[in-house]
Amino acid sequence: MRKLGIFLGFTPKQLVPHEGIARLIGFIVKGALSAEGVSVTIAGPSWLKSEIQALLEDAKVPSGFVKIVTTRGEPFIVRLWKLSERFRRAKAKPKQKKNRIKRAALKVSSLAVYWLSTTSTTLFLAGAILVAALAVIFAIPAILTLILLVCTYAIKRALPRLSRYRAFRHLMREISEFNLEFKRKVRTLRIVDRVQDRELKRLVSKLNRRADTDVWYVPSMFWPQVAGLTGKVVMAAPDIVFYEHPGQYTSSDFEGSLDRITGSIAAADHLICYSEYVRSHHLVERQQVPAERVSVIRHGSIDTREVEAGTGDRQSALDVLHTYLNANQHRLPAYLNGFSFDDVDFLFYSSQARPHKNIEGLITVYEKILREHFRPVKLVLTAKFDTQSRIRELITKHGLENDVLSLSSVPNHVLAALYRLARLSVTPTMFEGGFPFTFSEAYSVGTPSVMSRIPVVTEVIQDQFLLDQMTFDPRDRKEMLEKILWGIDNRDLLLKQQLPLFETLQLRSWTNVADEYIALIRKVAGE
């Protein structure tokens, strides 16, 4: 193999430079460049160019060592989306907007004082004419704005009274249902999928015209367009979670996902997964992939200390977290304004809000920990609840709005601070394709974990005593409750028991993982 290509088909904002797959790509790039005579090309849609550059910068790959190939020009719909995102972020910072208005008002006041202080008749008359002209120009907009403000105030005052009437409540429900139905209709248009499909086909055509790559590494099973690539394809196949929990993935959001996965798998010359369970049950048995076309390369250990800010102690972590909370008051729950974590114990679950992540189960168990077993702990999640109505309703139903806290999309150094400050890391997921990152992320900064007893965990933890101590059946909420309570009450003992597991996992670095990827890619290229 002389030329390695890495094909990325992520939609805007999907590729986060400092996380999971981006870090692995960085290690693979560095491993390939260290091999004699190997050049690397990273290809993706035009909207990914800045993310690819950030990925390489984060991996400390010198500029110019990797060739970046993208489609030419961004689709206008992507440009419009980026513009709307800028407006949305601007609206999310009312304090900054208020400060800008205040500065503008001060400037206008200074000009008015200067004008009224003049002794020049000409200057005074010119100013008076200008003020009169501005008054005429802005009179109508000012009146309309005043009317709008009065109407808004009147509606706000009237809403509590109107809500007493059944007809009004029925009307509001109808409006809400219409809004949801409209959003569903928009989703069925699959706008993102169509734009992505067109751009990836353009990218494939461009790459084939170059015809300068021996083998392509594709880190996702959601881009069947790679079937058109010349050159061999090695594809990451983490898992097909639909096979484990089909009932949780029936909404329109997941429509066509299994077809895309099947099409992508068919396009690959070789597949890489992270556990024997996925290799055997998902790929060989269910997808009928020949066993010799699938390799297992397990993840490396993550040491959260590498991204910590400060001196790596509790006080530094508190400073990092409080600084972040103060800087992001505009987008965080009002309850967290001025909130101090100095003497607050909390359970921590770092995860996105996906159906199989079992967040609802954890919240249900947490309510019992708080109300029936009287442990004064909070529950901090990194999942975003904005579009998760079931989770929001569950929190409201149990009156946990000030106890279950969402801190989503936090930077890595803040994530490290949360891990260090947590009483216990909890991972109640129903299924994962690889051993949960959460264990080493937490343990490396001194926090023990309890987690689900799922196939990929039992593959790695061979010590039966430790398995019994730190794992639970994610469907058995009673057992989950017992293990979390035990972990809260026996934190230091659990930390001591988990040390041998952590030391074993630490022996496998991400450089080791990247070397195994490069060796496999070389082998496939030579076949």
Coordinates of C-alpha atoms in Angstrom, one line a residue:
M1 CA 0.0 0.0 0.0
R2 CA 1.4 3.3 -1.1
K3 CA -1.7 5.5 -0.9
L4 CA -4.3 5.4 1.8
G5 CA -7.6 7.3 1.5
I6 CA -10.0 8.1 4.4
F7 CA -13.6 8.7 3.2
L8 CA -15.8 10.9 5.4
G9 CA -19.5 11.5 4.6
F10 CA -20.7 13.1 7.8
T11 CA -23.4 15.8 7.6
P12 CA -22.5 19.3 9.0
K13 CA -21.6 19.3 12.7
Q14 CA -21.5 15.4 13.0
L15 CA -17.7 15.2 13.0
V16 CA -16.5 16.6 16.4
P17 CA -12.7 17.0 16.2
H18 CA -11.9 16.0 19.9
E19 CA -14.2 13.0 20.2
G20 CA -14.3 9.2 19.5
I21 CA -14.1 8.6 15.8
A22 CA -12.2 11.8 15.1
R23 CA -9.4 10.8 17.5
L24 CA -9.2 7.3 16.0
I25 CA -8.8 8.8 12.5
G26 CA -6.1 11.1 13.9
F27 CA -4.2 8.1 15.2
I28 CA -4.6 6.1 11.9
V29 CA -3.3 9.1 9.9
K30 CA -0.2 9.4 12.2
G31 CA 0.4 5.7 12.0
A32 CA 0.2 5.7 8.2
L33 CA 2.5 8.7 7.9
S34 CA 5.1 7.0 10.1
A35 CA 5.2 4.1 7.7
E36 CA 7.8 4.5 4.9
G37 CA 6.5 5.6 1.5
V38 CA 2.8 5.9 2.5
S39 CA 0.8 9.1 1.6
V40 CA -2.7 9.9 3.1
T41 CA -5.7 11.6 1.5
I42 CA -8.8 12.6 3.5
A43 CA -11.9 13.2 1.4
G44 CA -15.3 14.6 2.3
P45 CA -18.0 17.0 1.3
S46 CA -17.1 20.7 1.2
W47 CA -18.9 21.4 4.5
L48 CA -16.4 19.2 6.3
K49 CA -13.2 20.9 5.3
S50 CA -12.8 23.0 8.5
E51 CA -13.6 20.0 10.7
I52 CA -11.0 17.9 8.8
Q53 CA -8.4 20.6 9.4
A54 CA -9.3 20.8 13.1
L55 CA -9.0 17.0 13.3
L56 CA -5.5 17.1 11.9
E57 CA -4.5 20.0 14.1
D58 CA -5.9 18.2 17.2
A59 CA -3.8 15.1 16.2
K60 CA -0.8 17.3 15.8
V61 CA -0.3 16.3 12.1
P62 CA 1.8 19.0 10.4
S63 CA 0.0 21.1 7.8
G64 CA 0.6 19.8 4.2
F65 CA 1.4 16.3 5.2
V66 CA -2.1 15.1 4.4
K67 CA -4.0 15.9 1.2
I68 CA -7.6 17.1 1.7
V69 CA -10.0 16.6 -1.2
T70 CA -13.6 18.0 -1.0
T71 CA -16.4 18.7 -3.4
R72 CA -16.4 22.1 -5.0
G73 CA -18.7 24.7 -3.4
E74 CA -21.3 24.3 -0.7
P75 CA -25.0 23.6 -1.6
F76 CA -27.1 26.7 -0.9
I77 CA -29.3 24.8 1.5
V78 CA -26.2 24.1 3.7
R79 CA -25.2 27.8 3.5
L80 CA -28.7 28.8 4.6
W81 CA -28.6 26.3 7.4
K82 CA -25.3 27.7 8.6
L83 CA -26.7 31.2 8.4
S84 CA -29.7 30.2 10.5
E85 CA -27.3 28.6 13.1
R86 CA -25.5 31.9 13.4
F87 CA -28.8 33.7 14.1
R88 CA -29.8 31.0 16.6
R89 CA -26.6 31.3 18.5
A90 CA -26.9 35.1 18.4
K91 CA -30.5 34.8 19.9
A92 CA -29.1 32.5 22.6
K93 CA -26.9 35.2 24.0
P94 CA -29.3 37.9 25.3
K95 CA -26.8 39.4 27.6
Q96 CA -24.4 40.2 24.8
K97 CA -27.2 41.7 22.8
K98 CA -28.3 43.8 25.7
N99 CA -24.8 45.1 26.2
R100 CA -24.6 46.0 22.5
I101 CA -27.8 48.0 22.7
K102 CA -26.6 49.7 25.9
R103 CA -23.3 50.7 24.1
A104 CA -25.2 52.0 21.1
A105 CA -27.6 54.0 23.4
L106 CA -24.5 55.6 25.2
K107 CA -23.0 56.6 21.8
V108 CA -26.3 58.2 20.7
S109 CA -26.6 60.0 24.1
S110 CA -23.0 61.3 23.7
L111 CA -23.8 62.7 20.3
A112 CA -27.0 64.3 21.5
V113 CA -25.1 66.0 24.4
Y114 CA -22.4 67.2 22.0
W115 CA -25.1 68.6 19.6
L116 CA -27.0 70.4 22.3
S117 CA -23.8 71.8 23.8
T118 CA -22.7 73.5 20.5
T119 CA -22.7 77.3 20.2
S120 CA -22.8 77.1 16.4
T121 CA -26.2 78.0 15.0
T122 CA -25.5 76.2 11.7
L123 CA -24.5 73.0 13.5
F124 CA -27.6 73.2 15.8
L125 CA -30.0 73.7 12.8
A126 CA -28.4 70.9 10.9
G127 CA -28.8 68.6 13.9
A128 CA -32.4 69.7 14.3
I129 CA -33.2 68.9 10.7
L130 CA -31.5 65.5 11.0
V131 CA -33.5 64.7 14.2
A132 CA -36.8 65.7 12.5
A133 CA -36.0 63.6 9.4
L134 CA -35.1 60.5 11.6
A135 CA -38.3 61.1 13.6
V136 CA -40.4 60.9 10.4
I137 CA -38.5 57.9 9.0
F138 CA -38.8 55.9 12.2
A139 CA -42.3 57.0 13.3
I140 CA -44.2 54.2 11.6
P141 CA -41.8 51.4 12.6
A142 CA -41.9 52.8 16.2
I143 CA -45.7 52.9 16.3
L144 CA -45.9 49.3 14.9
T145 CA -43.3 48.1 17.4
L146 CA -45.3 49.7 20.2
I147 CA -48.5 48.1 19.0
L148 CA -46.8 44.7 18.9
L149 CA -45.4 45.1 22.4
V150 CA -48.8 46.1 23.8
C151 CA -50.4 43.1 22.0
T152 CA -47.8 40.7 23.3
Y153 CA -48.2 42.0 26.9
A154 CA -52.0 41.7 26.6
I155 CA -51.8 38.1 25.3
K156 CA -49.4 37.2 28.1
R157 CA -51.8 38.7 30.7
A158 CA -54.8 37.0 29.0
L159 CA -53.4 33.5 28.5
P160 CA -53.8 32.3 32.2
R161 CA -57.5 33.4 32.1
L162 CA -58.1 31.9 28.7
S163 CA -56.6 28.6 29.7
R164 CA -59.5 28.1 32.1
Y165 CA -61.8 27.5 29.1
R166 CA -62.0 24.1 27.6
A167 CA -62.4 25.4 24.0
F168 CA -59.2 27.4 24.3
R169 CA -57.2 24.4 25.7
H170 CA -58.6 22.3 22.8
L171 CA -57.5 25.0 20.3
M172 CA -53.9 25.1 21.8
R173 CA -53.7 21.3 21.6
E174 CA -54.8 21.4 18.0
I175 CA -52.1 24.0 17.2
S176 CA -49.5 21.9 19.0
E177 CA -50.5 18.8 17.1
F178 CA -50.5 20.6 13.8
N179 CA -47.0 21.9 14.6
L180 CA -45.7 18.3 15.4
E181 CA -47.4 17.0 12.2
F182 CA -45.8 19.7 10.1
K183 CA -42.4 18.8 11.5
R184 CA -43.0 15.1 10.8
K185 CA -44.0 15.9 7.2
V186 CA -40.8 18.0 6.8
R187 CA -38.8 15.0 8.1
T188 CA -40.4 12.6 5.6
L189 CA -38.9 14.8 2.8
R190 CA -35.5 13.5 4.0
I191 CA -33.9 16.8 2.9
V192 CA -30.6 16.0 4.7
D193 CA -30.4 12.6 3.2
R194 CA -31.0 13.9 -0.3
V195 CA -28.4 16.6 0.0
Q196 CA -25.9 14.2 1.5
D197 CA -26.5 11.6 -1.2
R198 CA -26.0 14.1 -4.0
E199 CA -22.8 15.4 -2.4
L200 CA -21.3 12.0 -1.7
K201 CA -21.9 10.9 -5.3
R202 CA -20.2 14.1 -6.5
L203 CA -17.3 13.3 -4.2
V204 CA -17.0 9.7 -5.4
S205 CA -16.9 10.9 -9.0
K206 CA -14.2 13.4 -8.2
L207 CA -12.1 10.7 -6.4
N208 CA -12.5 8.2 -9.2
R209 CA -11.2 10.8 -11.7
R210 CA -8.1 11.1 -9.6
A211 CA -7.7 7.3 -9.4
D212 CA -4.7 7.7 -7.1
T213 CA -5.7 5.7 -4.0
D214 CA -5.1 2.0 -3.3
V215 CA -7.5 1.5 -0.4
W216 CA -10.1 3.5 1.4
Y217 CA -10.9 3.5 5.1
V218 CA -14.5 4.3 5.7
P219 CA -15.4 4.9 9.4
S220 CA -19.2 4.5 9.1
M221 CA -21.8 2.0 7.7
F222 CA -24.2 4.8 6.6
W223 CA -22.6 5.8 3.3
P224 CA -23.6 3.2 0.7
Q225 CA -22.3 5.6 -2.0
V226 CA -18.8 4.2 -1.4
A227 CA -19.9 1.3 -3.6
G228 CA -18.9 3.5 -6.5
L229 CA -15.3 4.0 -5.4
T230 CA -12.4 2.5 -7.3
G231 CA -9.9 0.9 -4.9
K232 CA -10.6 -1.4 -2.0
V233 CA -12.7 -0.4 0.9
V234 CA -12.1 -1.2 4.6
M235 CA -15.1 -0.2 6.7
A236 CA -15.7 0.3 10.4
A237 CA -18.8 -1.7 11.5
P238 CA -19.3 -0.8 15.2
D239 CA -22.7 -2.5 15.6
I240 CA -26.2 -2.8 14.2
V241 CA -28.2 -1.8 17.3
F242 CA -31.6 -2.3 15.4
Y243 CA -31.0 -6.1 15.7
E244 CA -30.9 -5.8 19.5
H245 CA -33.8 -3.4 20.1
P246 CA -35.9 -3.2 17.0
G247 CA -38.9 -1.8 18.8
Q248 CA -37.0 1.3 19.9
Y249 CA -36.1 2.3 16.4
T250 CA -39.4 2.4 14.6
S251 CA -39.9 6.2 14.2
S252 CA -39.5 8.0 10.9
D253 CA -36.1 9.3 12.1
F254 CA -34.6 5.8 11.5
E255 CA -36.5 5.0 8.3
G256 CA -34.2 3.5 5.7
S257 CA -31.2 3.2 8.1
L258 CA -31.0 -0.6 7.9
D259 CA -31.1 -0.4 4.1
R260 CA -28.2 2.1 4.1
I261 CA -26.2 -0.1 6.5
T262 CA -26.8 -3.2 4.3
G263 CA -25.8 -1.3 1.2
S264 CA -22.6 -0.1 2.8
I265 CA -21.6 -3.5 4.1
A266 CA -22.1 -5.0 0.6
A267 CA -19.7 -2.3 -0.7
A268 CA -16.9 -3.2 1.7
D269 CA -14.0 -5.6 1.0
H270 CA -13.3 -5.9 4.7
L271 CA -15.1 -4.9 7.9
I272 CA -13.7 -3.9 11.3
C273 CA -15.8 -4.2 14.5
Y274 CA -15.0 -3.8 18.2
S275 CA -16.3 -7.0 19.8
E276 CA -16.7 -10.7 19.0
Y277 CA -20.4 -10.5 19.7
V278 CA -21.0 -8.0 16.9
R279 CA -18.8 -9.9 14.5
S280 CA -20.7 -13.2 15.1
H281 CA -24.3 -12.1 15.7
H282 CA -24.7 -8.9 13.7
L283 CA -22.3 -9.3 10.7
V284 CA -21.8 -13.1 10.1
E285 CA -25.2 -14.4 11.2
R286 CA -27.6 -11.6 10.4
Q287 CA -25.8 -9.9 7.4
Q288 CA -24.3 -13.1 6.1
V289 CA -20.9 -11.6 5.8
P290 CA -18.1 -14.3 5.4
A291 CA -16.3 -14.6 8.7
E292 CA -12.9 -14.1 7.0
R293 CA -14.1 -10.6 5.9
V294 CA -14.6 -9.4 9.4
S295 CA -11.8 -8.5 12.0
V296 CA -12.2 -7.5 15.6
I297 CA -10.0 -4.6 16.7
R298 CA -10.9 -3.4 20.2
H299 CA -10.7 0.2 21.4
G300 CA -7.8 1.7 23.2
S301 CA -8.0 3.1 26.7
I302 CA -8.9 6.8 27.2
D303 CA -7.0 8.8 29.8
T304 CA -9.1 11.8 30.7
R305 CA -6.2 13.5 32.4
E306 CA -4.8 14.3 29.0
V307 CA -7.5 16.9 28.5
E308 CA -7.9 18.2 32.0
A309 CA -7.4 21.9 32.7
G310 CA -5.6 23.2 35.7
T311 CA -3.6 21.1 38.2
G312 CA -5.8 17.9 38.0
D313 CA -7.3 18.1 41.5
R314 CA -10.9 18.6 42.8
Q315 CA -10.5 22.4 43.2
S316 CA -9.3 22.8 39.7
A317 CA -12.2 20.8 38.4
L318 CA -14.6 22.9 40.4
D319 CA -13.1 26.1 39.0
V320 CA -13.4 24.7 35.4
L321 CA -17.0 23.7 35.9
H322 CA -18.1 27.0 37.6
T323 CA -16.4 29.0 34.9
Y324 CA -18.2 27.1 32.2
L325 CA -21.6 27.5 34.0
N326 CA -21.1 31.2 34.4
A327 CA -20.1 31.7 30.7
N328 CA -23.1 29.6 29.5
Q329 CA -25.9 30.9 31.6
H330 CA -27.8 32.0 28.5
R331 CA -28.3 28.4 27.4
L332 CA -28.4 26.4 30.6
P333 CA -31.4 25.9 33.0
A334 CA -32.1 28.9 35.2
Y335 CA -31.6 26.6 38.2
L336 CA -27.9 26.4 37.4
N337 CA -27.3 30.2 37.5
G338 CA -24.9 30.8 40.3
F339 CA -25.2 27.1 41.4
S340 CA -22.2 25.8 43.3
F341 CA -21.0 22.2 43.0
D342 CA -18.6 22.6 45.9
D343 CA -20.4 20.2 48.3
V344 CA -22.7 18.4 45.8
D345 CA -22.4 14.7 45.1
F346 CA -23.8 13.5 41.8
L347 CA -24.1 10.5 39.6
F348 CA -22.8 11.0 36.1
Y349 CA -23.8 9.5 32.7
S350 CA -22.0 10.7 29.6
S351 CA -24.1 9.7 26.6
Q352 CA -26.2 11.0 23.8
A353 CA -30.0 10.6 24.0
R354 CA -30.5 7.4 22.0
P355 CA -33.3 4.9 22.6
H356 CA -31.0 2.1 23.7
K357 CA -29.0 4.3 26.1
N358 CA -31.6 3.6 28.8
I359 CA -31.8 7.1 30.2
E360 CA -35.4 6.7 31.2
G361 CA -34.6 3.6 33.2
L362 CA -31.8 5.5 35.0
I363 CA -34.0 8.4 35.8
T364 CA -36.7 6.1 37.2
V365 CA -34.1 4.3 39.4
Y366 CA -32.5 7.7 40.4
E367 CA -35.9 8.9 41.7
K368 CA -35.9 5.9 44.1
I369 CA -32.4 6.6 45.2
L370 CA -33.3 10.2 46.1
R371 CA -36.8 9.8 47.5
E372 CA -36.9 6.2 49.0
H373 CA -33.3 5.6 49.9
F374 CA -32.5 9.3 50.9
R375 CA -29.2 9.6 49.2
P376 CA -28.6 13.4 48.6
V377 CA -27.2 13.2 45.1
K378 CA -27.9 14.9 41.8
L379 CA -28.0 13.1 38.4
V380 CA -25.9 14.9 35.7
L381 CA -26.3 13.8 32.1
T382 CA -24.7 15.0 28.9
A383 CA -27.8 14.0 26.9
K384 CA -29.7 16.9 25.3
F385 CA -33.4 16.9 26.2
D386 CA -34.7 19.5 23.8
T387 CA -36.3 17.0 21.4
Q388 CA -36.8 14.2 23.9
S389 CA -40.4 14.7 25.1
R390 CA -40.5 11.3 26.9
I391 CA -37.5 12.2 29.0
R392 CA -38.8 15.7 29.8
E393 CA -42.2 14.3 30.7
L394 CA -40.7 11.7 33.0
I395 CA -38.6 14.4 34.8
T396 CA -41.6 16.6 35.2
K397 CA -43.8 13.8 36.4
H398 CA -41.5 13.0 39.3
G399 CA -40.7 16.7 40.0
L400 CA -37.0 16.2 39.3
E401 CA -36.4 19.4 37.3
N402 CA -33.8 20.6 39.9
D403 CA -32.2 17.2 40.4
V404 CA -31.7 15.8 36.9
L405 CA -29.4 18.2 35.1
S406 CA -28.5 18.3 31.5
L407 CA -25.1 19.6 30.5
S408 CA -24.9 18.8 26.8
S409 CA -22.1 19.4 24.3
V410 CA -19.6 20.3 26.9
P411 CA -15.9 20.8 25.9
N412 CA -13.5 18.0 26.7
H413 CA -11.9 19.8 29.7
V414 CA -15.3 20.4 31.2
L415 CA -16.2 16.7 30.6
A416 CA -13.0 15.8 32.5
A417 CA -14.0 18.0 35.4
L418 CA -17.5 16.4 35.6
Y419 CA -15.9 12.9 35.7
R420 CA -13.4 14.0 38.4
L421 CA -16.2 15.5 40.6
A422 CA -18.7 12.7 40.2
R423 CA -19.5 10.4 43.1
L424 CA -20.0 7.6 40.6
S425 CA -20.1 7.0 36.9
V426 CA -23.2 5.1 35.8
T427 CA -23.6 3.5 32.3
P428 CA -27.0 1.8 32.1
T429 CA -27.0 1.3 28.3
M430 CA -28.9 -1.6 26.8
F431 CA -26.2 -2.3 24.2
E432 CA -22.8 -1.1 22.9
G433 CA -20.6 -2.4 20.1
G434 CA -17.4 -1.7 22.1
F435 CA -16.4 -1.7 25.8
P436 CA -17.8 1.6 27.1
F437 CA -15.4 4.5 27.0
T438 CA -17.0 5.7 30.2
F439 CA -15.0 3.3 32.4
S440 CA -11.5 4.5 31.6
E441 CA -12.7 8.1 31.2
A442 CA -13.9 8.1 34.8
Y443 CA -11.3 5.9 36.4
S444 CA -8.4 7.9 35.0
V445 CA -9.5 10.9 37.1
G446 CA -10.3 8.8 40.2
T447 CA -14.0 8.0 39.8
P448 CA -15.3 4.4 39.9
S449 CA -18.1 3.0 37.6
V450 CA -21.0 0.7 37.6
M451 CA -22.4 -0.4 34.2
S452 CA -24.6 -2.7 32.3
R453 CA -23.8 -6.4 32.0
I454 CA -23.9 -6.6 28.2
P455 CA -22.0 -8.9 25.9
V456 CA -19.1 -6.5 25.1
V457 CA -18.6 -6.0 28.9
T458 CA -18.5 -9.7 29.7
E459 CA -16.0 -10.3 26.9
V460 CA -13.6 -7.8 28.5
I461 CA -14.1 -8.4 32.3
Q462 CA -13.0 -12.0 33.0
D463 CA -13.0 -11.6 36.8
Q464 CA -16.4 -13.0 37.9
F465 CA -16.2 -11.3 41.3
L466 CA -15.6 -7.9 39.8
L467 CA -18.3 -8.5 37.2
D468 CA -20.8 -9.2 40.0
Q469 CA -19.7 -6.2 41.9
M470 CA -19.8 -3.5 39.2
T471 CA -22.4 -4.7 36.6
F472 CA -26.1 -5.1 36.5
D473 CA -28.8 -6.3 34.0
P474 CA -30.0 -3.0 32.4
R475 CA -33.5 -4.4 32.2
D476 CA -33.6 -5.2 35.9
R477 CA -34.2 -1.9 37.6
K478 CA -34.1 -3.4 41.1
E479 CA -30.5 -4.8 40.4
M480 CA -29.5 -1.4 38.9
L481 CA -30.7 0.3 42.0
E482 CA -28.8 -2.1 44.3
K483 CA -25.5 -1.7 42.4
I484 CA -25.7 2.1 42.2
L485 CA -26.5 2.4 46.0
W486 CA -23.6 0.0 46.8
G487 CA -21.3 2.1 44.6
I488 CA -22.4 5.4 46.3
D489 CA -21.8 3.9 49.7
N490 CA -18.6 2.0 48.9
R491 CA -16.8 4.4 46.5
D492 CA -13.3 3.9 47.7
L493 CA -13.6 0.1 47.9
L494 CA -15.0 -0.1 44.4
L495 CA -12.2 2.2 43.1
K496 CA -9.6 -0.2 44.7
Q497 CA -11.4 -3.3 43.2
Q498 CA -11.4 -1.8 39.7
L499 CA -7.6 -0.9 39.6
P500 CA -6.4 -4.2 38.0
L501 CA -9.0 -3.8 35.2
F502 CA -8.0 -0.2 34.6
E503 CA -4.3 -1.1 34.5
T504 CA -5.0 -3.9 32.0
L505 CA -7.0 -1.6 29.8
Q506 CA -4.3 1.0 29.9
L507 CA -1.8 -1.3 28.3
R508 CA -3.8 -1.0 25.1
S509 CA -3.1 2.5 23.7
W510 CA -4.7 4.2 20.7
T511 CA -1.3 4.0 19.0
N512 CA -1.5 0.2 19.3
V513 CA -5.1 0.3 17.9
A514 CA -3.9 2.5 14.9
D515 CA -1.0 0.1 14.2
E516 CA -3.5 -2.8 14.0
Y517 CA -5.7 -0.8 11.6
I518 CA -2.7 0.0 9.4
A519 CA -1.6 -3.6 9.4
L520 CA -5.0 -4.8 8.3
I521 CA -5.4 -2.1 5.7
R522 CA -2.0 -3.1 4.2
K523 CA -3.1 -6.7 4.1
V524 CA -6.4 -5.9 2.3
A525 CA -4.5 -3.6 -0.1
G526 CA -2.2 -6.5 -1.0
E527 CA -4.9 -9.1 -1.6

